[in-house]
């Protein structure tokens, strides 16, 4: 076989794989609803009547969110593990993890998304509440 025949066969296999994958999207129900994907695509100026493409975007978005969540979890685990090592008291090690905005921001930054958030400081939990609604 010469080079052109090999590349032609490879392209045919790629086209067949892509066609099968797009057909399988019609049977798949993504976590992110089609209507939500359509809304944000339309908001960005993209109109597409092909449901397969909308589901492809939904699958890609779902993968992105899962990767960010996994990375944020790793950031949280690393942060809380370092707190336990600093205290040298294994009894204070909590089994529950607390995901912070800092963990999420670091994970998003690794994926090219920069998040800027306002710092919020309060003297106590009821700061900023209507005085009549405080239970003190």
Short mmCIF file of N, CA and C in Angstrom, two decimals:
data_model
loop_
_atom_site.label_atom_id
_atom_site.label_comp_id
_atom_site.label_asym_id
_atom_site.label_seq_id
_atom_site.Cartn_x
_atom_site.Cartn_y
_atom_site.Cartn_z
N UNK A 1 0.84 -1.18 0.00
CA UNK A 1 0.00 0.00 0.00
C UNK A 1 0.88 1.24 0.00
N UNK A 2 0.49 2.21 -0.75
CA UNK A 2 1.27 3.44 -0.73
C UNK A 2 0.70 4.40 0.31
N UNK A 3 1.35 5.54 0.47
CA UNK A 3 1.01 6.51 1.52
C UNK A 3 -0.40 7.07 1.36
N UNK A 4 -0.82 7.36 0.14
CA UNK A 4 -2.15 7.94 -0.06
C UNK A 4 -3.26 6.95 0.27
N UNK A 5 -3.06 5.67 -0.01
CA UNK A 5 -4.06 4.67 0.32
C UNK A 5 -4.17 4.50 1.83
N UNK A 6 -3.04 4.53 2.54
CA UNK A 6 -3.06 4.39 3.99
C UNK A 6 -3.76 5.57 4.65
N UNK A 7 -3.49 6.79 4.20
CA UNK A 7 -4.13 7.96 4.81
C UNK A 7 -5.62 7.99 4.47
N UNK A 8 -5.98 7.50 3.29
CA UNK A 8 -7.39 7.44 2.89
C UNK A 8 -8.14 6.44 3.77
N UNK A 9 -7.53 5.28 4.03
CA UNK A 9 -8.16 4.28 4.89
C UNK A 9 -8.29 4.80 6.32
N UNK A 10 -7.26 5.48 6.82
CA UNK A 10 -7.31 6.05 8.16
C UNK A 10 -8.38 7.10 8.29
N UNK A 11 -8.52 7.93 7.26
CA UNK A 11 -9.56 8.97 7.27
C UNK A 11 -10.94 8.33 7.24
N UNK A 12 -11.11 7.26 6.47
CA UNK A 12 -12.40 6.56 6.40
C UNK A 12 -12.77 5.98 7.76
N UNK A 13 -11.77 5.39 8.46
CA UNK A 13 -12.03 4.83 9.79
C UNK A 13 -12.39 5.94 10.78
N UNK A 14 -11.72 7.10 10.67
CA UNK A 14 -12.03 8.23 11.55
C UNK A 14 -13.44 8.74 11.29
N UNK A 15 -13.82 8.82 10.00
CA UNK A 15 -15.17 9.28 9.66
C UNK A 15 -16.22 8.31 10.18
N UNK A 16 -15.94 7.02 10.07
CA UNK A 16 -16.87 6.00 10.55
C UNK A 16 -17.01 6.09 12.07
N UNK A 17 -15.88 6.25 12.76
CA UNK A 17 -15.92 6.36 14.23
C UNK A 17 -16.69 7.60 14.66
N UNK A 18 -16.46 8.72 13.97
CA UNK A 18 -17.16 9.96 14.30
C UNK A 18 -18.66 9.82 14.06
N UNK A 19 -19.03 9.20 12.95
CA UNK A 19 -20.44 9.00 12.64
C UNK A 19 -21.11 8.12 13.70
N UNK A 20 -20.43 7.05 14.11
CA UNK A 20 -20.98 6.17 15.15
C UNK A 20 -21.11 6.90 16.47
N UNK A 21 -20.11 7.71 16.81
CA UNK A 21 -20.15 8.46 18.07
C UNK A 21 -21.31 9.46 18.06
N UNK A 22 -21.46 10.20 16.98
CA UNK A 22 -22.55 11.18 16.89
C UNK A 22 -23.91 10.48 16.94
N UNK A 23 -24.02 9.31 16.34
CA UNK A 23 -25.28 8.56 16.39
C UNK A 23 -25.56 8.10 17.82
N UNK A 24 -24.51 7.73 18.56
CA UNK A 24 -24.71 7.28 19.94
C UNK A 24 -25.17 8.42 20.85
N UNK A 25 -24.87 9.66 20.47
CA UNK A 25 -25.32 10.80 21.29
C UNK A 25 -26.84 10.95 21.30
N UNK A 26 -27.49 10.43 20.27
CA UNK A 26 -28.96 10.53 20.23
C UNK A 26 -29.59 9.65 21.30
N UNK A 27 -28.93 8.57 21.71
CA UNK A 27 -29.46 7.68 22.73
C UNK A 27 -29.01 8.06 24.13
N UNK A 28 -28.09 9.01 24.24
CA UNK A 28 -27.51 9.40 25.53
C UNK A 28 -28.25 10.61 26.10
N UNK A 29 -28.55 10.56 27.38
CA UNK A 29 -29.16 11.71 28.05
C UNK A 29 -28.10 12.33 28.96
N UNK A 30 -27.58 13.49 28.57
CA UNK A 30 -26.51 14.11 29.36
C UNK A 30 -27.04 14.67 30.68
N UNK A 31 -26.11 14.88 31.61
CA UNK A 31 -26.47 15.46 32.90
C UNK A 31 -26.95 16.89 32.73
N UNK A 32 -26.33 17.62 31.84
CA UNK A 32 -26.71 19.01 31.57
C UNK A 32 -27.82 18.98 30.53
N UNK A 33 -28.99 19.52 30.86
CA UNK A 33 -30.14 19.45 29.94
C UNK A 33 -29.88 20.16 28.60
N UNK A 34 -30.47 19.60 27.55
CA UNK A 34 -30.32 20.18 26.21
C UNK A 34 -30.78 21.64 26.18
N UNK A 35 -31.86 21.95 26.89
CA UNK A 35 -32.40 23.30 26.88
C UNK A 35 -31.41 24.31 27.47
N UNK A 36 -30.70 23.89 28.50
CA UNK A 36 -29.71 24.78 29.12
C UNK A 36 -28.55 25.04 28.16
N UNK A 37 -28.09 23.99 27.50
CA UNK A 37 -27.00 24.14 26.53
C UNK A 37 -27.46 25.04 25.39
N UNK A 38 -28.67 24.80 24.89
CA UNK A 38 -29.21 25.64 23.80
C UNK A 38 -29.29 27.10 24.22
N UNK A 39 -29.71 27.35 25.46
CA UNK A 39 -29.82 28.72 25.96
C UNK A 39 -28.47 29.43 25.93
N UNK A 40 -27.44 28.79 26.47
CA UNK A 40 -26.13 29.43 26.52
C UNK A 40 -25.47 29.51 25.15
N UNK A 41 -25.72 28.55 24.29
CA UNK A 41 -25.21 28.65 22.93
C UNK A 41 -25.89 29.81 22.21
N UNK A 42 -27.21 29.96 22.38
CA UNK A 42 -27.93 31.06 21.75
C UNK A 42 -27.47 32.40 22.32
N UNK A 43 -27.22 32.42 23.61
CA UNK A 43 -26.77 33.65 24.26
C UNK A 43 -25.41 34.10 23.71
N UNK A 44 -24.59 33.13 23.31
CA UNK A 44 -23.29 33.46 22.74
C UNK A 44 -23.36 33.69 21.23
N UNK A 45 -24.56 33.55 20.66
CA UNK A 45 -24.74 33.83 19.25
C UNK A 45 -24.64 32.61 18.35
N UNK A 46 -24.71 31.42 18.90
CA UNK A 46 -24.59 30.20 18.11
C UNK A 46 -25.94 29.52 18.03
N UNK A 47 -26.45 29.34 16.82
CA UNK A 47 -27.71 28.65 16.60
C UNK A 47 -27.43 27.36 15.85
N UNK A 48 -27.93 26.25 16.37
CA UNK A 48 -27.71 24.96 15.71
C UNK A 48 -28.94 24.07 15.93
N UNK A 49 -29.57 23.64 14.87
CA UNK A 49 -30.74 22.76 15.02
C UNK A 49 -30.36 21.30 15.26
N UNK A 50 -29.10 20.95 15.13
CA UNK A 50 -28.64 19.56 15.26
C UNK A 50 -28.50 19.19 16.74
N UNK A 51 -29.37 18.31 17.21
CA UNK A 51 -29.36 17.87 18.61
C UNK A 51 -28.07 17.15 18.97
N UNK A 52 -27.47 16.48 18.01
CA UNK A 52 -26.21 15.76 18.28
C UNK A 52 -25.10 16.73 18.69
N UNK A 53 -25.04 17.86 18.03
CA UNK A 53 -24.01 18.85 18.36
C UNK A 53 -24.27 19.46 19.74
N UNK A 54 -25.52 19.70 20.05
CA UNK A 54 -25.88 20.24 21.37
C UNK A 54 -25.49 19.25 22.46
N UNK A 55 -25.75 17.99 22.23
CA UNK A 55 -25.37 16.97 23.22
C UNK A 55 -23.86 16.81 23.31
N UNK A 56 -23.16 17.00 22.21
CA UNK A 56 -21.71 16.95 22.23
C UNK A 56 -21.16 18.07 23.13
N UNK A 57 -21.73 19.26 23.01
CA UNK A 57 -21.33 20.38 23.88
C UNK A 57 -21.66 20.04 25.34
N UNK A 58 -22.81 19.43 25.58
CA UNK A 58 -23.20 19.06 26.95
C UNK A 58 -22.23 18.04 27.54
N UNK A 59 -21.80 17.08 26.74
CA UNK A 59 -20.86 16.07 27.22
C UNK A 59 -19.50 16.71 27.52
N UNK A 60 -19.05 17.61 26.65
CA UNK A 60 -17.78 18.30 26.87
C UNK A 60 -17.85 19.17 28.13
N UNK A 61 -18.98 19.83 28.33
CA UNK A 61 -19.16 20.65 29.53
C UNK A 61 -19.18 19.80 30.78
N UNK A 62 -19.87 18.68 30.72
CA UNK A 62 -19.92 17.76 31.85
C UNK A 62 -18.52 17.26 32.20
N UNK A 63 -17.72 16.95 31.20
CA UNK A 63 -16.35 16.50 31.43
C UNK A 63 -15.52 17.61 32.07
N UNK A 64 -15.68 18.83 31.60
CA UNK A 64 -14.94 19.96 32.15
C UNK A 64 -15.30 20.17 33.63
N UNK A 65 -16.59 20.16 33.93
CA UNK A 65 -17.04 20.36 35.31
C UNK A 65 -16.52 19.24 36.21
N UNK A 66 -16.55 18.01 35.72
CA UNK A 66 -16.05 16.88 36.51
C UNK A 66 -14.55 17.01 36.78
N UNK A 67 -13.79 17.43 35.78
CA UNK A 67 -12.35 17.61 35.98
C UNK A 67 -12.06 18.72 36.98
N UNK A 68 -12.77 19.83 36.88
CA UNK A 68 -12.58 20.93 37.82
C UNK A 68 -12.95 20.49 39.24
N UNK A 69 -14.05 19.77 39.38
CA UNK A 69 -14.47 19.30 40.70
C UNK A 69 -13.44 18.34 41.29
N UNK A 70 -12.89 17.46 40.47
CA UNK A 70 -11.87 16.52 40.94
C UNK A 70 -10.61 17.25 41.38
N UNK A 71 -10.20 18.23 40.58
CA UNK A 71 -9.01 19.01 40.93
C UNK A 71 -9.24 19.83 42.20
N UNK A 72 -10.43 20.38 42.36
CA UNK A 72 -10.76 21.16 43.57
C UNK A 72 -10.75 20.24 44.79
N UNK A 73 -11.23 19.03 44.63
CA UNK A 73 -11.20 18.06 45.73
C UNK A 73 -9.76 17.75 46.13
N UNK A 74 -8.89 17.56 45.15
CA UNK A 74 -7.47 17.32 45.45
C UNK A 74 -6.85 18.50 46.18
N UNK A 75 -7.19 19.71 45.75
CA UNK A 75 -6.68 20.92 46.41
C UNK A 75 -7.15 20.95 47.87
N UNK A 76 -8.40 20.63 48.07
CA UNK A 76 -8.99 20.63 49.41
C UNK A 76 -8.31 19.58 50.29
N UNK A 77 -8.12 18.39 49.77
CA UNK A 77 -7.48 17.32 50.53
C UNK A 77 -6.05 17.69 50.89
N UNK A 78 -5.33 18.29 49.95
CA UNK A 78 -3.95 18.69 50.22
C UNK A 78 -3.90 19.79 51.28
N UNK A 79 -4.82 20.74 51.19
CA UNK A 79 -4.86 21.83 52.16
C UNK A 79 -5.18 21.30 53.55
N UNK A 80 -6.16 20.43 53.66
CA UNK A 80 -6.54 19.93 54.98
C UNK A 80 -5.51 18.95 55.52
N UNK A 81 -4.80 18.24 54.66
CA UNK A 81 -3.74 17.35 55.12
C UNK A 81 -2.58 18.16 55.70
N UNK A 82 -2.30 19.30 55.11
CA UNK A 82 -1.22 20.14 55.63
C UNK A 82 -1.60 20.76 56.97
N UNK A 83 -2.88 21.03 57.17
CA UNK A 83 -3.34 21.58 58.46
C UNK A 83 -3.14 20.54 59.55
N UNK A 84 -3.44 19.28 59.26
CA UNK A 84 -3.30 18.21 60.25
C UNK A 84 -1.82 18.02 60.59
N UNK A 85 -0.94 18.06 59.58
CA UNK A 85 0.48 17.91 59.83
C UNK A 85 1.01 19.05 60.69
N UNK A 86 0.49 20.26 60.46
CA UNK A 86 0.94 21.42 61.23
C UNK A 86 0.54 21.29 62.70
N UNK A 87 -0.62 20.77 62.96
CA UNK A 87 -1.12 20.67 64.34
C UNK A 87 -0.52 19.48 65.08
N UNK A 88 -0.06 18.49 64.33
CA UNK A 88 0.52 17.28 64.93
C UNK A 88 -0.42 16.57 65.89
N UNK A 89 -1.70 16.86 65.75
CA UNK A 89 -2.68 16.23 66.63
C UNK A 89 -3.65 15.44 65.73
N UNK A 90 -3.47 14.15 65.67
CA UNK A 90 -4.28 13.32 64.78
C UNK A 90 -5.74 13.25 65.20
N UNK A 91 -6.05 13.58 66.45
CA UNK A 91 -7.43 13.53 66.90
C UNK A 91 -8.25 14.66 66.29
N UNK A 92 -7.60 15.74 65.90
CA UNK A 92 -8.34 16.85 65.33
C UNK A 92 -8.59 16.68 63.84
N UNK A 93 -8.08 15.59 63.29
CA UNK A 93 -8.31 15.35 61.87
C UNK A 93 -9.79 15.05 61.64
N UNK A 94 -10.39 15.90 60.82
CA UNK A 94 -11.80 15.70 60.51
C UNK A 94 -11.93 14.84 59.25
N UNK A 95 -12.94 14.02 59.23
CA UNK A 95 -13.18 13.19 58.05
C UNK A 95 -13.93 13.96 56.97
N UNK A 96 -14.62 15.01 57.36
CA UNK A 96 -15.37 15.80 56.40
C UNK A 96 -14.45 16.85 55.77
N UNK A 97 -14.57 17.00 54.48
CA UNK A 97 -13.78 17.99 53.75
C UNK A 97 -14.63 19.23 53.53
N UNK A 98 -14.01 20.39 53.62
CA UNK A 98 -14.71 21.64 53.37
C UNK A 98 -14.08 22.30 52.15
N UNK A 99 -14.83 22.32 51.07
CA UNK A 99 -14.36 22.93 49.84
C UNK A 99 -14.49 24.44 49.97
N UNK A 100 -13.41 25.15 49.71
CA UNK A 100 -13.43 26.61 49.81
C UNK A 100 -13.33 27.22 48.43
N UNK A 101 -13.63 28.50 48.36
CA UNK A 101 -13.51 29.22 47.10
C UNK A 101 -12.06 29.23 46.63
N UNK A 102 -11.13 29.22 47.57
CA UNK A 102 -9.71 29.18 47.23
C UNK A 102 -9.37 27.87 46.51
N UNK A 103 -9.90 26.75 46.98
CA UNK A 103 -9.68 25.46 46.32
C UNK A 103 -10.24 25.47 44.91
N UNK A 104 -11.45 25.97 44.78
CA UNK A 104 -12.11 26.02 43.47
C UNK A 104 -11.37 26.97 42.53
N UNK A 105 -10.92 28.10 43.04
CA UNK A 105 -10.19 29.07 42.21
C UNK A 105 -8.89 28.48 41.69
N UNK A 106 -8.18 27.75 42.54
CA UNK A 106 -6.93 27.11 42.10
C UNK A 106 -7.20 26.07 41.02
N UNK A 107 -8.25 25.28 41.20
CA UNK A 107 -8.58 24.25 40.21
C UNK A 107 -8.98 24.90 38.88
N UNK A 108 -9.77 25.95 38.94
CA UNK A 108 -10.17 26.64 37.71
C UNK A 108 -8.98 27.29 37.02
N UNK A 109 -8.07 27.84 37.81
CA UNK A 109 -6.88 28.48 37.25
C UNK A 109 -6.05 27.46 36.46
N UNK A 110 -5.99 26.23 36.96
CA UNK A 110 -5.26 25.17 36.24
C UNK A 110 -5.88 24.87 34.87
N UNK A 111 -7.17 25.18 34.74
CA UNK A 111 -7.88 24.95 33.48
C UNK A 111 -8.04 26.22 32.66
N UNK A 112 -7.35 27.28 33.06
CA UNK A 112 -7.35 28.51 32.27
C UNK A 112 -8.48 29.47 32.57
N UNK A 113 -9.17 29.29 33.69
CA UNK A 113 -10.26 30.19 34.06
C UNK A 113 -9.83 30.97 35.30
N UNK A 114 -9.76 32.29 35.17
CA UNK A 114 -9.39 33.13 36.30
C UNK A 114 -10.63 33.64 37.00
N UNK A 115 -10.71 33.41 38.30
CA UNK A 115 -11.87 33.81 39.08
C UNK A 115 -11.44 34.88 40.07
N UNK A 116 -12.15 35.97 40.06
CA UNK A 116 -11.89 37.02 41.04
C UNK A 116 -13.14 37.12 41.90
N UNK A 117 -12.93 37.05 43.20
CA UNK A 117 -14.06 37.12 44.11
C UNK A 117 -13.78 38.13 45.21
N UNK A 118 -14.82 38.72 45.70
CA UNK A 118 -14.70 39.70 46.77
C UNK A 118 -14.42 38.99 48.08
N UNK A 119 -13.55 39.56 48.86
CA UNK A 119 -13.32 39.05 50.20
C UNK A 119 -14.49 39.51 51.07
N UNK A 120 -14.93 38.65 51.94
CA UNK A 120 -16.05 38.97 52.80
C UNK A 120 -15.62 38.76 54.24
N UNK A 121 -15.74 39.81 55.02
CA UNK A 121 -15.37 39.73 56.42
C UNK A 121 -16.58 40.11 57.26
N UNK A 122 -16.79 39.39 58.35
CA UNK A 122 -17.89 39.68 59.25
C UNK A 122 -17.45 39.42 60.67
N UNK A 123 -17.92 40.25 61.59
CA UNK A 123 -17.59 40.05 62.99
C UNK A 123 -18.29 38.84 63.55
N UNK A 124 -19.53 38.65 63.15
CA UNK A 124 -20.28 37.48 63.58
C UNK A 124 -21.28 37.12 62.49
N UNK A 125 -21.92 35.96 62.58
CA UNK A 125 -22.81 35.51 61.51
C UNK A 125 -24.00 36.43 61.26
N UNK A 126 -24.39 37.24 62.23
CA UNK A 126 -25.56 38.09 62.03
C UNK A 126 -25.21 39.48 61.50
N UNK A 127 -23.94 39.74 61.21
CA UNK A 127 -23.55 41.02 60.66
C UNK A 127 -24.23 41.23 59.32
N UNK A 128 -24.80 42.39 59.14
CA UNK A 128 -25.48 42.71 57.89
C UNK A 128 -26.94 42.34 57.88
N UNK A 129 -27.43 41.72 58.94
CA UNK A 129 -28.84 41.35 59.00
C UNK A 129 -29.64 42.48 59.60
N UNK A 130 -30.91 42.48 59.34
CA UNK A 130 -31.82 43.45 59.91
C UNK A 130 -31.85 43.25 61.44
N UNK A 131 -31.69 44.33 62.21
CA UNK A 131 -31.65 44.19 63.67
C UNK A 131 -32.89 43.49 64.25
N UNK A 132 -34.03 43.64 63.61
CA UNK A 132 -35.25 43.02 64.13
C UNK A 132 -35.24 41.50 63.96
N UNK A 133 -34.49 41.01 62.98
CA UNK A 133 -34.49 39.57 62.71
C UNK A 133 -33.39 38.83 63.44
N UNK A 134 -32.53 39.53 64.17
CA UNK A 134 -31.44 38.88 64.89
C UNK A 134 -31.95 38.13 66.11
N UNK A 135 -31.40 36.97 66.34
CA UNK A 135 -31.75 36.19 67.53
C UNK A 135 -30.57 36.23 68.48
N UNK A 136 -30.41 37.31 69.20
CA UNK A 136 -29.29 37.42 70.13
C UNK A 136 -29.81 37.46 71.55
#
